CSV table of C-alpha atoms in Angstrom, one decimal:
chain,number,residue,atom,x,y,z
O,1,UNK,CA,11.2,-5.7,-24.2
O,2,UNK,CA,10.6,-5.7,-20.4
O,3,UNK,CA,7.9,-3.5,-18.9
O,4,UNK,CA,9.8,-0.8,-17.0
O,5,UNK,CA,9.1,1.6,-14.1
O,6,UNK,CA,8.8,4.3,-16.7
O,7,UNK,CA,6.2,2.3,-18.6
O,8,UNK,CA,4.3,1.7,-15.3
O,9,UNK,CA,4.3,5.4,-14.5
O,10,UNK,CA,3.2,6.5,-18.0
O,11,UNK,CA,0.4,3.9,-18.1
O,12,UNK,CA,-0.7,4.8,-14.6
O,13,UNK,CA,-0.9,8.5,-15.5
O,14,UNK,CA,-3.0,7.5,-18.5
O,15,UNK,CA,-5.3,5.3,-16.4
O,16,UNK,CA,-5.8,8.1,-13.9
O,17,UNK,CA,-6.4,10.7,-16.7
O,18,UNK,CA,-9.2,8.4,-18.0
O,19,UNK,CA,-10.6,7.6,-14.6
O,20,UNK,CA,-9.2,9.2,-11.4
O,21,UNK,CA,-11.4,6.9,-9.3
O,22,UNK,CA,-11.6,3.2,-8.5
O,23,UNK,CA,-11.5,2.1,-12.1
O,24,UNK,CA,-8.2,3.9,-12.8
O,25,UNK,CA,-6.7,2.4,-9.6
O,26,UNK,CA,-7.8,-1.1,-10.7
O,27,UNK,CA,-6.0,-0.5,-13.9
O,28,UNK,CA,-2.9,0.6,-11.9
O,29,UNK,CA,-3.1,-2.6,-10.0
O,30,UNK,CA,-2.9,-4.5,-13.3
O,31,UNK,CA,0.1,-2.3,-14.4
O,32,UNK,CA,1.9,-3.2,-11.2
O,33,UNK,CA,1.3,-6.9,-11.8
O,34,UNK,CA,3.0,-6.4,-15.1
O,35,UNK,CA,5.9,-4.4,-13.6
O,36,UNK,CA,6.7,-7.1,-11.1
O,37,UNK,CA,7.3,-9.6,-13.9
O,38,UNK,CA,10.4,-7.5,-14.8
O,39,UNK,CA,13.1,-9.4,-12.9
O,40,UNK,CA,15.7,-6.6,-13.5
O,41,UNK,CA,13.4,-4.0,-11.9
O,42,UNK,CA,12.7,-6.3,-8.9
O,43,UNK,CA,16.4,-7.1,-8.5
O,44,UNK,CA,17.5,-3.4,-8.7
O,45,UNK,CA,14.9,-2.0,-6.3
O,46,UNK,CA,14.0,-4.9,-4.0
O,47,UNK,CA,16.8,-7.4,-4.5
O,48,UNK,CA,19.2,-8.8,-2.0
O,49,UNK,CA,21.6,-5.8,-2.3
O,50,UNK,CA,18.9,-3.2,-1.7
O,51,UNK,CA,19.4,-1.0,1.3
O,52,UNK,CA,16.9,-1.4,4.1
O,53,UNK,CA,14.2,1.3,4.4
O,54,UNK,CA,11.5,3.0,2.3
O,55,UNK,CA,12.8,4.4,-1.0
O,56,UNK,CA,10.9,6.7,-3.3
O,57,UNK,CA,11.2,5.5,-6.9
O,58,UNK,CA,8.8,8.0,-8.5
O,59,UNK,CA,6.4,10.8,-7.5
O,60,UNK,CA,4.0,12.1,-10.1
O,61,UNK,CA,3.9,15.9,-10.4
O,62,UNK,CA,0.3,16.1,-11.6
O,63,UNK,CA,-1.6,13.1,-10.1
O,64,UNK,CA,0.5,13.0,-6.9
O,65,UNK,CA,0.8,9.2,-6.8
O,66,UNK,CA,4.1,7.9,-5.4
O,67,UNK,CA,5.9,4.6,-6.0
O,68,UNK,CA,7.9,3.3,-3.0
O,69,UNK,CA,10.1,0.3,-2.5
O,70,UNK,CA,9.9,-1.1,1.0
O,71,UNK,CA,13.0,-3.1,2.1
O,72,UNK,CA,12.2,-4.6,5.5
O,73,UNK,CA,15.0,-6.1,7.6
O,74,UNK,CA,12.8,-6.4,10.7
O,75,UNK,CA,9.4,-8.1,11.0
O,76,UNK,CA,6.4,-5.8,11.4
O,77,UNK,CA,2.8,-6.0,12.3
O,78,UNK,CA,0.6,-2.9,11.8
O,79,UNK,CA,-2.6,-2.1,13.6
O,80,UNK,CA,-5.7,-1.8,11.5
O,81,UNK,CA,-5.6,1.5,9.6
O,82,UNK,CA,-6.8,3.3,6.5
O,83,UNK,CA,-5.1,5.7,4.1
O,84,UNK,CA,-7.6,8.5,4.6
O,85,UNK,CA,-8.7,10.0,1.3
O,86,UNK,CA,-5.7,8.3,-0.4
O,87,UNK,CA,-5.3,4.7,-1.4
O,88,UNK,CA,-2.5,2.0,-1.6
O,89,UNK,CA,-1.6,-0.7,-4.0
O,90,UNK,CA,0.9,-3.3,-2.6
O,91,UNK,CA,3.0,-5.6,-4.9
O,92,UNK,CA,5.0,-8.3,-3.0
O,93,UNK,CA,8.5,-9.0,-4.3
O,94,UNK,CA,10.1,-11.1,-1.6
O,95,UNK,CA,8.9,-13.3,1.4
O,96,UNK,CA,5.2,-12.6,2.1
O,97,UNK,CA,2.8,-10.2,3.7
O,98,UNK,CA,-0.3,-11.2,5.5
O,99,UNK,CA,-3.1,-8.8,4.7
O,100,UNK,CA,-6.1,-8.5,7.0
O,101,UNK,CA,-9.2,-6.5,6.0
O,102,UNK,CA,-11.8,-5.0,8.3
O,103,UNK,CA,-15.2,-3.4,8.1
O,104,UNK,CA,-16.2,-0.6,10.4
O,105,UNK,CA,-19.6,-1.6,11.8
O,106,UNK,CA,-20.3,1.3,14.2
O,107,UNK,CA,-21.4,3.6,11.4
O,108,UNK,CA,-18.6,6.1,12.2
O,109,UNK,CA,-16.2,7.7,9.8
O,110,UNK,CA,-14.0,9.8,12.2
O,111,UNK,CA,-11.9,9.3,15.3
O,112,UNK,CA,-13.4,8.3,18.6
O,113,UNK,CA,-15.3,5.1,19.4
O,114,UNK,CA,-14.9,2.6,16.7
O,115,UNK,CA,-16.0,-1.0,16.3
O,116,UNK,CA,-14.3,-3.2,13.6
O,117,UNK,CA,-15.3,-6.5,12.2
O,118,UNK,CA,-12.5,-8.7,10.7
O,119,UNK,CA,-13.5,-9.6,7.2
O,120,UNK,CA,-10.7,-11.8,5.9
O,121,UNK,CA,-6.9,-12.5,6.0
O,122,UNK,CA,-4.8,-13.7,3.1
O,123,UNK,CA,-1.1,-14.1,2.3
O,124,UNK,CA,0.5,-12.1,-0.5
O,125,UNK,CA,3.4,-14.0,-2.1
O,126,UNK,CA,6.0,-12.6,-4.6
O,127,UNK,CA,4.1,-11.4,-7.7
O,128,UNK,CA,0.8,-10.9,-5.9
O,129,UNK,CA,-0.7,-7.4,-5.9
O,130,UNK,CA,-3.4,-6.0,-3.7
O,131,UNK,CA,-5.3,-2.7,-3.6
O,132,UNK,CA,-6.8,-0.8,-0.7
O,133,UNK,CA,-9.0,2.0,-1.9
O,134,UNK,CA,-10.1,5.2,-0.1
O,135,UNK,CA,-10.9,4.6,3.6
O,136,UNK,CA,-10.6,0.8,3.3
O,137,UNK,CA,-9.3,-0.6,6.6
O,138,UNK,CA,-6.5,-3.1,6.6
O,139,UNK,CA,-3.5,-4.4,8.6
O,140,UNK,CA,-0.3,-5.8,7.4
O,141,UNK,CA,2.0,-8.4,9.0
O,142,UNK,CA,5.3,-9.5,7.4
O,143,UNK,CA,8.5,-11.3,8.5
O,144,UNK,CA,12.1,-10.0,8.4
O,145,UNK,CA,13.3,-9.8,4.8
O,146,UNK,CA,9.9,-9.0,3.3
O,147,UNK,CA,10.0,-6.6,0.4
O,148,UNK,CA,7.3,-5.0,-1.6
O,149,UNK,CA,6.5,-2.1,-3.9
O,150,UNK,CA,3.7,0.2,-2.6
O,151,UNK,CA,2.0,2.9,-4.7
O,152,UNK,CA,0.0,5.5,-2.8
O,153,UNK,CA,-2.3,8.2,-4.1
O,154,UNK,CA,-0.1,10.8,-2.5
O,155,UNK,CA,2.6,11.0,0.1
O,156,UNK,CA,1.0,9.9,3.4
O,157,UNK,CA,3.1,12.0,5.8
O,158,UNK,CA,0.5,14.8,5.8
O,159,UNK,CA,-2.6,12.7,5.0
O,160,UNK,CA,-5.0,12.4,8.0
O,161,UNK,CA,-5.6,8.7,8.4
O,162,UNK,CA,-7.2,6.5,11.0
O,163,UNK,CA,-5.4,3.9,13.1
O,164,UNK,CA,-7.7,1.6,15.0
O,165,UNK,CA,-7.2,-0.1,18.4
O,166,UNK,CA,-9.5,-3.1,18.3
O,167,UNK,CA,-9.1,-3.9,22.0
O,168,UNK,CA,-10.0,-0.4,23.1
O,169,UNK,CA,-12.6,0.0,20.4
O,170,UNK,CA,-11.3,3.4,19.3
O,171,UNK,CA,-9.9,5.2,16.2
O,172,UNK,CA,-7.3,8.0,16.3
O,173,UNK,CA,-6.1,10.2,13.5
O,174,UNK,CA,-2.4,9.9,12.5
O,175,UNK,CA,-0.3,11.9,10.1
O,176,UNK,CA,2.9,10.0,9.3
O,177,UNK,CA,4.2,7.5,6.8
O,178,UNK,CA,3.7,4.4,9.1
O,179,UNK,CA,0.4,3.4,10.6
O,180,UNK,CA,2.4,2.1,13.6
O,181,UNK,CA,4.3,5.3,14.5
């Protein structure tokens, strides 16, 4: 029997119940790898007939994590950003996403002057799953037609997060779903 969204959510709840920290999130990353092997799930939520936009597939009432399907008709490149006190796990389903990781080297943790150092860039292909933990700085770049499942620790609309402008050497707080908006 295929591993379903319901299985993923149940296993993720169990993982967070046992360890609501980095270890539990690492287990969730493994669960998402397993979910993306379910071709029916991928076709239903991220297939060619899926409507463009960001679609909520599940929101946990107790642990707050939210499972989203991102169906991207347009290319997009985000600035470096974090997810505040939340986190994100990305699972690529179509096309690719280039992930860039950064370290903040000025010693700061808030908005204002900020100096970032690029750490690495890698390409996520369908089936690849990556995790960005609390305050980990990253940027994403994908072409038109890219699709992925993203799990965040909570809805990001009201989560104070930092967006970085590398050229200006500054960080600013944002509170919306997209790091670009």
